[in-house]
CSV table of C-alpha atoms in Angstrom, one decimal:
chain,number,residue,atom,x,y,z
A,1,UNK,CA,8.6,244.8,117.1
A,2,UNK,CA,6.5,248.0,116.9
A,3,UNK,CA,7.8,248.9,120.3
A,4,UNK,CA,11.4,249.0,119.2
A,5,UNK,CA,13.2,251.3,116.8
A,6,UNK,CA,16.9,250.9,115.6
A,7,UNK,CA,18.8,253.6,113.8
A,8,UNK,CA,22.3,253.9,112.5
A,9,UNK,CA,24.3,256.5,110.6
A,10,UNK,CA,27.7,257.3,109.2
A,11,UNK,CA,29.1,260.4,107.6
A,12,UNK,CA,32.3,262.2,106.5
A,13,UNK,CA,32.5,265.9,106.7
A,14,UNK,CA,35.3,268.1,105.2
A,15,UNK,CA,36.4,271.4,106.5
A,16,UNK,CA,36.7,274.4,104.2
A,17,UNK,CA,40.2,275.5,103.3
A,18,UNK,CA,41.1,278.7,105.2
A,19,UNK,CA,43.3,280.7,102.8
A,20,UNK,CA,44.5,282.9,105.7
A,21,UNK,CA,46.6,280.0,106.9
A,22,UNK,CA,49.0,280.7,104.2
A,23,UNK,CA,48.9,284.5,104.1
A,24,UNK,CA,52.1,284.9,106.2
A,25,UNK,CA,54.3,282.9,103.8
A,26,UNK,CA,55.3,286.0,101.7
A,27,UNK,CA,56.6,287.6,104.9
A,28,UNK,CA,59.4,285.0,105.0
A,29,UNK,CA,61.1,287.3,102.4
A,30,UNK,CA,63.2,289.9,104.1
A,31,UNK,CA,62.4,292.6,101.4
A,32,UNK,CA,58.7,292.0,101.6
A,33,UNK,CA,57.9,291.6,105.3
A,34,UNK,CA,57.5,294.3,108.0
A,35,UNK,CA,57.1,291.7,110.7
A,36,UNK,CA,59.7,291.7,113.4
A,37,UNK,CA,59.7,290.3,117.0
A,38,UNK,CA,61.4,291.1,120.3
A,39,UNK,CA,60.2,290.1,123.7
A,40,UNK,CA,60.7,291.4,127.3
A,41,UNK,CA,62.9,288.4,127.9
A,42,UNK,CA,65.3,289.8,125.3
A,43,UNK,CA,64.8,293.5,126.3
A,44,UNK,CA,63.6,293.9,130.0
A,45,UNK,CA,63.0,297.6,129.4
A,46,UNK,CA,60.0,296.9,127.1
A,47,UNK,CA,56.6,297.7,128.5
A,48,UNK,CA,53.2,297.1,127.1
A,49,UNK,CA,51.5,300.4,128.2
A,50,UNK,CA,52.0,303.1,127.3
A,51,UNK,CA,53.0,301.8,123.9
A,52,UNK,CA,56.8,302.2,123.7
A,53,UNK,CA,58.7,303.6,120.7
A,54,UNK,CA,60.4,300.5,119.3
A,55,UNK,CA,61.7,302.2,116.1
A,56,UNK,CA,65.2,301.8,117.3
A,57,UNK,CA,64.9,298.3,118.6
A,58,UNK,CA,66.6,295.7,116.4
A,59,UNK,CA,64.0,293.0,116.1
A,60,UNK,CA,64.5,289.8,114.1
A,61,UNK,CA,62.7,288.6,111.0
A,62,UNK,CA,59.8,286.3,111.8
A,63,UNK,CA,59.2,283.1,109.7
A,64,UNK,CA,56.1,281.0,109.1
A,65,UNK,CA,56.1,277.4,107.8
A,66,UNK,CA,53.4,274.8,107.0
A,67,UNK,CA,53.6,271.2,106.0
A,68,UNK,CA,54.8,270.6,102.5
A,69,UNK,CA,52.2,267.9,102.0
A,70,UNK,CA,49.2,269.9,103.4
A,71,UNK,CA,46.1,267.8,103.9
A,72,UNK,CA,42.5,269.0,104.4
A,73,UNK,CA,41.0,268.3,107.8
A,74,UNK,CA,37.9,266.1,107.9
A,75,UNK,CA,35.7,264.5,110.4
A,76,UNK,CA,34.1,261.0,110.5
A,77,UNK,CA,30.9,260.5,112.6
A,78,UNK,CA,29.0,257.4,113.4
A,79,UNK,CA,26.1,256.3,115.7
A,80,UNK,CA,23.9,253.4,116.6
A,81,UNK,CA,20.6,254.2,118.4
A,82,UNK,CA,18.0,251.8,120.0
A,83,UNK,CA,14.7,253.0,121.3
A,84,UNK,CA,12.3,250.8,123.3
A,85,UNK,CA,8.8,252.0,124.2
A,86,UNK,CA,7.1,251.1,127.5
A,87,UNK,CA,3.4,251.7,127.6
A,88,UNK,CA,2.0,254.8,125.9
A,89,UNK,CA,4.2,257.4,127.5
A,90,UNK,CA,7.7,256.1,128.3
A,91,UNK,CA,10.7,255.5,126.1
A,92,UNK,CA,14.2,254.1,127.0
A,93,UNK,CA,16.9,255.1,124.5
A,94,UNK,CA,20.5,253.8,124.3
A,95,UNK,CA,23.0,255.4,121.9
A,96,UNK,CA,26.6,254.7,120.9
A,97,UNK,CA,28.0,257.9,119.3
A,98,UNK,CA,31.6,258.4,118.1
A,99,UNK,CA,33.7,260.6,115.8
A,100,UNK,CA,37.2,261.0,114.7
A,101,UNK,CA,38.8,264.2,113.3
A,102,UNK,CA,42.0,264.0,111.2
A,103,UNK,CA,44.7,266.5,110.1
A,104,UNK,CA,43.8,269.2,112.7
A,105,UNK,CA,45.9,272.4,112.4
A,106,UNK,CA,48.5,273.0,115.1
A,107,UNK,CA,50.8,276.0,115.9
A,108,UNK,CA,54.2,275.3,117.2
A,109,UNK,CA,57.0,277.8,118.1
A,110,UNK,CA,60.3,276.4,116.8
A,111,UNK,CA,62.5,279.3,118.0
A,112,UNK,CA,61.7,280.0,121.7
A,113,UNK,CA,63.6,282.3,123.9
A,114,UNK,CA,65.9,280.2,126.1
A,115,UNK,CA,65.0,281.0,129.8
A,116,UNK,CA,67.7,282.9,131.6
A,117,UNK,CA,69.6,283.9,128.4
A,118,UNK,CA,67.4,286.3,126.6
A,119,UNK,CA,68.5,284.5,123.4
A,120,UNK,CA,66.5,282.5,121.0
A,121,UNK,CA,67.5,279.0,119.9
A,122,UNK,CA,68.4,280.4,116.5
A,123,UNK,CA,69.6,284.0,117.3
A,124,UNK,CA,69.5,285.2,113.6
A,125,UNK,CA,65.7,284.9,113.6
A,126,UNK,CA,62.7,286.0,115.6
A,127,UNK,CA,59.6,283.8,115.9
A,128,UNK,CA,59.5,280.7,113.7
A,129,UNK,CA,55.9,279.6,113.7
A,130,UNK,CA,55.3,276.1,112.3
A,131,UNK,CA,51.8,275.1,111.3
A,132,UNK,CA,51.6,271.3,110.9
A,133,UNK,CA,48.2,269.7,110.3
A,134,UNK,CA,49.5,266.7,112.2
A,135,UNK,CA,47.0,266.2,114.9
A,136,UNK,CA,43.8,264.2,115.4
A,137,UNK,CA,41.0,264.0,117.9
A,138,UNK,CA,38.4,261.3,118.8
A,139,UNK,CA,35.3,261.1,120.8
A,140,UNK,CA,33.3,258.0,121.9
A,141,UNK,CA,30.3,257.9,124.1
A,142,UNK,CA,27.4,255.8,125.5
A,143,UNK,CA,24.3,257.9,126.0
A,144,UNK,CA,21.2,256.6,127.8
A,145,UNK,CA,18.0,258.4,128.3
A,146,UNK,CA,14.7,257.5,130.0
A,147,UNK,CA,11.8,259.8,129.1
A,148,UNK,CA,8.1,260.1,130.0
A,149,UNK,CA,5.9,262.5,128.3
A,150,UNK,CA,3.1,264.2,130.3
A,151,UNK,CA,0.7,261.5,131.6
A,152,UNK,CA,-1.4,261.6,134.7
A,153,UNK,CA,0.2,264.9,135.6
A,154,UNK,CA,3.8,263.6,135.5
A,155,UNK,CA,6.6,264.1,133.0
A,156,UNK,CA,10.3,263.4,133.5
A,157,UNK,CA,13.5,263.2,131.6
A,158,UNK,CA,16.7,261.4,132.7
A,159,UNK,CA,19.9,261.4,130.7
A,160,UNK,CA,23.3,259.9,131.4
A,161,UNK,CA,26.4,260.1,129.2
A,162,UNK,CA,29.7,258.3,129.6
A,163,UNK,CA,32.3,259.7,127.1
A,164,UNK,CA,36.0,259.9,126.4
A,165,UNK,CA,37.7,262.6,124.3
A,166,UNK,CA,41.3,262.1,123.1
A,167,UNK,CA,43.5,264.5,121.2
A,168,UNK,CA,47.1,265.7,120.8
A,169,UNK,CA,47.7,268.0,123.7
A,170,UNK,CA,50.5,270.5,123.4
A,171,UNK,CA,52.9,272.1,123.1
A,172,UNK,CA,54.1,269.1,121.2
A,173,UNK,CA,57.3,267.7,122.7
A,174,UNK,CA,58.6,265.9,119.7
A,175,UNK,CA,57.7,266.9,116.1
A,176,UNK,CA,58.9,263.5,114.9
A,177,UNK,CA,56.6,261.6,117.3
A,178,UNK,CA,53.2,263.3,117.5
A,179,UNK,CA,51.7,260.2,119.2
A,180,UNK,CA,53.8,260.9,122.3
A,181,UNK,CA,51.3,263.7,123.1
A,182,UNK,CA,48.1,261.7,122.5
A,183,UNK,CA,46.1,262.0,125.7
A,184,UNK,CA,42.8,262.7,127.2
A,185,UNK,CA,41.6,266.2,126.1
A,186,UNK,CA,41.5,269.1,128.4
A,187,UNK,CA,37.8,269.3,127.7
A,188,UNK,CA,37.2,265.6,128.4
A,189,UNK,CA,34.1,265.1,130.7
A,190,UNK,CA,33.8,261.4,131.5
A,191,UNK,CA,30.4,261.3,133.2
A,192,UNK,CA,27.4,263.6,132.9
A,193,UNK,CA,24.0,263.0,134.5
A,194,UNK,CA,20.9,265.3,134.0
A,195,UNK,CA,17.4,264.8,135.4
A,196,UNK,CA,14.3,266.9,135.4
A,197,UNK,CA,10.6,266.3,136.1
A,198,UNK,CA,7.3,268.1,136.4
A,199,UNK,CA,4.3,267.0,138.4
């Protein structure tokens, strides 16, 4: 029918490799790094301002690690769109839109300070930052709009979206079971309605 239009699309999009992700690895060597860490949990006399003299503070060597089998993050997107025309000025549109992102970068502290002790889990080291590209995200939505372009002095635009965003929310509880932290994203907005008109 000349009153109906159907569109569909699919694409895969790859992220650019960020070389700065790996720039901290040489600092794992004690004779190369100048990075040390100590927190106020370990030394209650530390203050943030004015900047204290920490030259005599015995900080611990920091470490950084990434996945041995590093994989590039990428995103898959797909959509199906149907438009139906009513008369000369009004269009109803319904869209299913979804995407899935794989191998997102995460940052996890493997050597936290144990509360009440002032000691780290592994006392010989400072911060141990682990950067797995373990995590995924997904988004699915139904989008409906009803639009009327200006005719007889009236124009309006009504839009409704139902959507659900899922991702791995952290800090991750179990590095051997990432799916235990698969949940609705903090930025998930389930319903959204927008309406405007001019007469």
